[in-house]
């Protein structure tokens, strides 16, 4: 079944898992897997923009990833910093607007600045919004949101729908389709609030081997599912 462009998921979240294992299988440093993973991310984002997907959130670096070896963490920070600095023409060509989700204050100052620059320089683009989850954990986002809510003094009039404005990207719609590569069957603290009714797709494909054909198949799979959001379909 070809993709129905009139029924695209508005928001796709992707857990890009398997870079390290991909490199290990080839007797390469883990950093090679991250480099290859960046190329794949660009390909998928380009395709999402061409299809007309409005939002894509990429799980780039979690709050738990600081536990990894210092060399790998340093490499990832450099990769993020240099990628944001060098990819403006890519964003411009594809009409991509950059947003960030995560604890910005917990990142190195130069990485914080590159994120802020990318957000400012792409703010006027009107195509796909790519949300980079960097130093991100869903529990941490919810915790920080609760602190903002408490500081606002509006607890008495607070409703569930109001809580979105205290999250990192208030205008972000809920996730429709959540894809995880790498064979693991868990959410790993990713968009727990926003993905409450997401359709989940898990694939054994390691992220550096993920491609546009599989991405399209996952969108087709999403379009075959019946979404009830806790309700019951009537005849």
PDB file of N, CA and C in Angstrom, residues 1 20 27 29 32-34 36 71 132 142 146 154 165 169 171 187 202 205 208 213:
ATOM      1  N   UNK A   1       0.843  -1.189   0.000  1.00  0.00           N
ATOM      2  CA  UNK A   1       0.000   0.000   0.000  1.00  0.00           C
ATOM      3  C   UNK A   1       0.878   1.239   0.000  1.00  0.00           C
ATOM      4  N   UNK A  20      26.424   2.109  18.337  1.00  0.00           N
ATOM      5  CA  UNK A  20      27.585   1.441  18.912  1.00  0.00           C
ATOM      6  C   UNK A  20      27.698  -0.006  18.486  1.00  0.00           C
ATOM      7  N   UNK A  27      34.138  -4.067  13.853  1.00  0.00           N
ATOM      8  CA  UNK A  27      35.430  -3.848  14.522  1.00  0.00           C
ATOM      9  C   UNK A  27      35.903  -2.407  14.367  1.00  0.00           C
ATOM     10  N   UNK A  29      35.595   1.756  15.972  1.00  0.00           N
ATOM     11  CA  UNK A  29      35.281   2.504  17.192  1.00  0.00           C
ATOM     12  C   UNK A  29      33.803   2.900  17.198  1.00  0.00           C
ATOM     13  N   UNK A  32      32.550   5.782  15.023  1.00  0.00           N
ATOM     14  CA  UNK A  32      32.213   5.592  13.611  1.00  0.00           C
ATOM     15  C   UNK A  32      30.719   5.344  13.432  1.00  0.00           C
ATOM     16  N   UNK A  33      30.149   4.622  14.397  1.00  0.00           N
ATOM     17  CA  UNK A  33      28.713   4.388  14.345  1.00  0.00           C
ATOM     18  C   UNK A  33      27.924   5.671  14.481  1.00  0.00           C
ATOM     19  N   UNK A  34      28.383   6.565  15.345  1.00  0.00           N
ATOM     20  CA  UNK A  34      27.688   7.842  15.517  1.00  0.00           C
ATOM     21  C   UNK A  34      27.795   8.710  14.259  1.00  0.00           C
ATOM     22  N   UNK A  36      28.089   7.593  11.168  1.00  0.00           N
ATOM     23  CA  UNK A  36      27.190   7.005  10.185  1.00  0.00           C
ATOM     24  C   UNK A  36      25.738   7.293  10.547  1.00  0.00           C
ATOM     25  N   UNK A  71      35.327   9.693  26.602  1.00  0.00           N
ATOM     26  CA  UNK A  71      35.740   9.900  25.212  1.00  0.00           C
ATOM     27  C   UNK A  71      34.530   9.907  24.286  1.00  0.00           C
ATOM     28  N   UNK A 132      15.319  18.395  18.388  1.00  0.00           N
ATOM     29  CA  UNK A 132      16.488  17.628  18.815  1.00  0.00           C
ATOM     30  C   UNK A 132      16.410  17.412  20.316  1.00  0.00           C
ATOM     31  N   UNK A 142       9.259  16.402  32.698  1.00  0.00           N
ATOM     32  CA  UNK A 142       8.046  16.525  33.510  1.00  0.00           C
ATOM     33  C   UNK A 142       8.369  17.143  34.866  1.00  0.00           C
ATOM     34  N   UNK A 146       6.873  20.615  36.298  1.00  0.00           N
ATOM     35  CA  UNK A 146       6.169  20.752  37.579  1.00  0.00           C
ATOM     36  C   UNK A 146       6.763  21.898  38.394  1.00  0.00           C
ATOM     37  N   UNK A 154      -0.153  28.997  39.849  1.00  0.00           N
ATOM     38  CA  UNK A 154      -1.457  28.783  39.224  1.00  0.00           C
ATOM     39  C   UNK A 154      -2.011  27.380  39.500  1.00  0.00           C
ATOM     40  N   UNK A 165       2.042  23.810  28.396  1.00  0.00           N
ATOM     41  CA  UNK A 165       2.777  25.074  28.286  1.00  0.00           C
ATOM     42  C   UNK A 165       3.971  25.139  29.232  1.00  0.00           C
ATOM     43  N   UNK A 169       8.776  22.247  24.718  1.00  0.00           N
ATOM     44  CA  UNK A 169       8.290  22.770  23.435  1.00  0.00           C
ATOM     45  C   UNK A 169       6.762  22.749  23.508  1.00  0.00           C
ATOM     46  N   UNK A 171       4.328  24.022  21.925  1.00  0.00           N
ATOM     47  CA  UNK A 171       3.536  23.898  20.705  1.00  0.00           C
ATOM     48  C   UNK A 171       3.643  22.527  20.047  1.00  0.00           C
ATOM     49  N   UNK A 187      10.847   2.248  25.771  1.00  0.00           N
ATOM     50  CA  UNK A 187      10.799   3.666  25.404  1.00  0.00           C
ATOM     51  C   UNK A 187      11.993   4.453  25.921  1.00  0.00           C
ATOM     52  N   UNK A 202       8.786  -1.116  16.408  1.00  0.00           N
ATOM     53  CA  UNK A 202      10.134  -1.521  16.771  1.00  0.00           C
ATOM     54  C   UNK A 202      10.738  -2.333  15.630  1.00  0.00           C
ATOM     55  N   UNK A 205      16.593  -3.446  12.918  1.00  0.00           N
ATOM     56  CA  UNK A 205      17.592  -2.727  12.131  1.00  0.00           C
ATOM     57  C   UNK A 205      18.368  -1.758  13.015  1.00  0.00           C
ATOM     58  N   UNK A 208      22.369   2.895  11.896  1.00  0.00           N
ATOM     59  CA  UNK A 208      23.158   3.214  10.694  1.00  0.00           C
ATOM     60  C   UNK A 208      22.724   2.433   9.457  1.00  0.00           C
ATOM     61  N   UNK A 213      13.463   3.442   2.610  1.00  0.00           N
ATOM     62  CA  UNK A 213      12.454   2.424   2.303  1.00  0.00           C
ATOM     63  C   UNK A 213      11.801   1.894   3.580  1.00  0.00           C
TER      64      UNK A 213
END
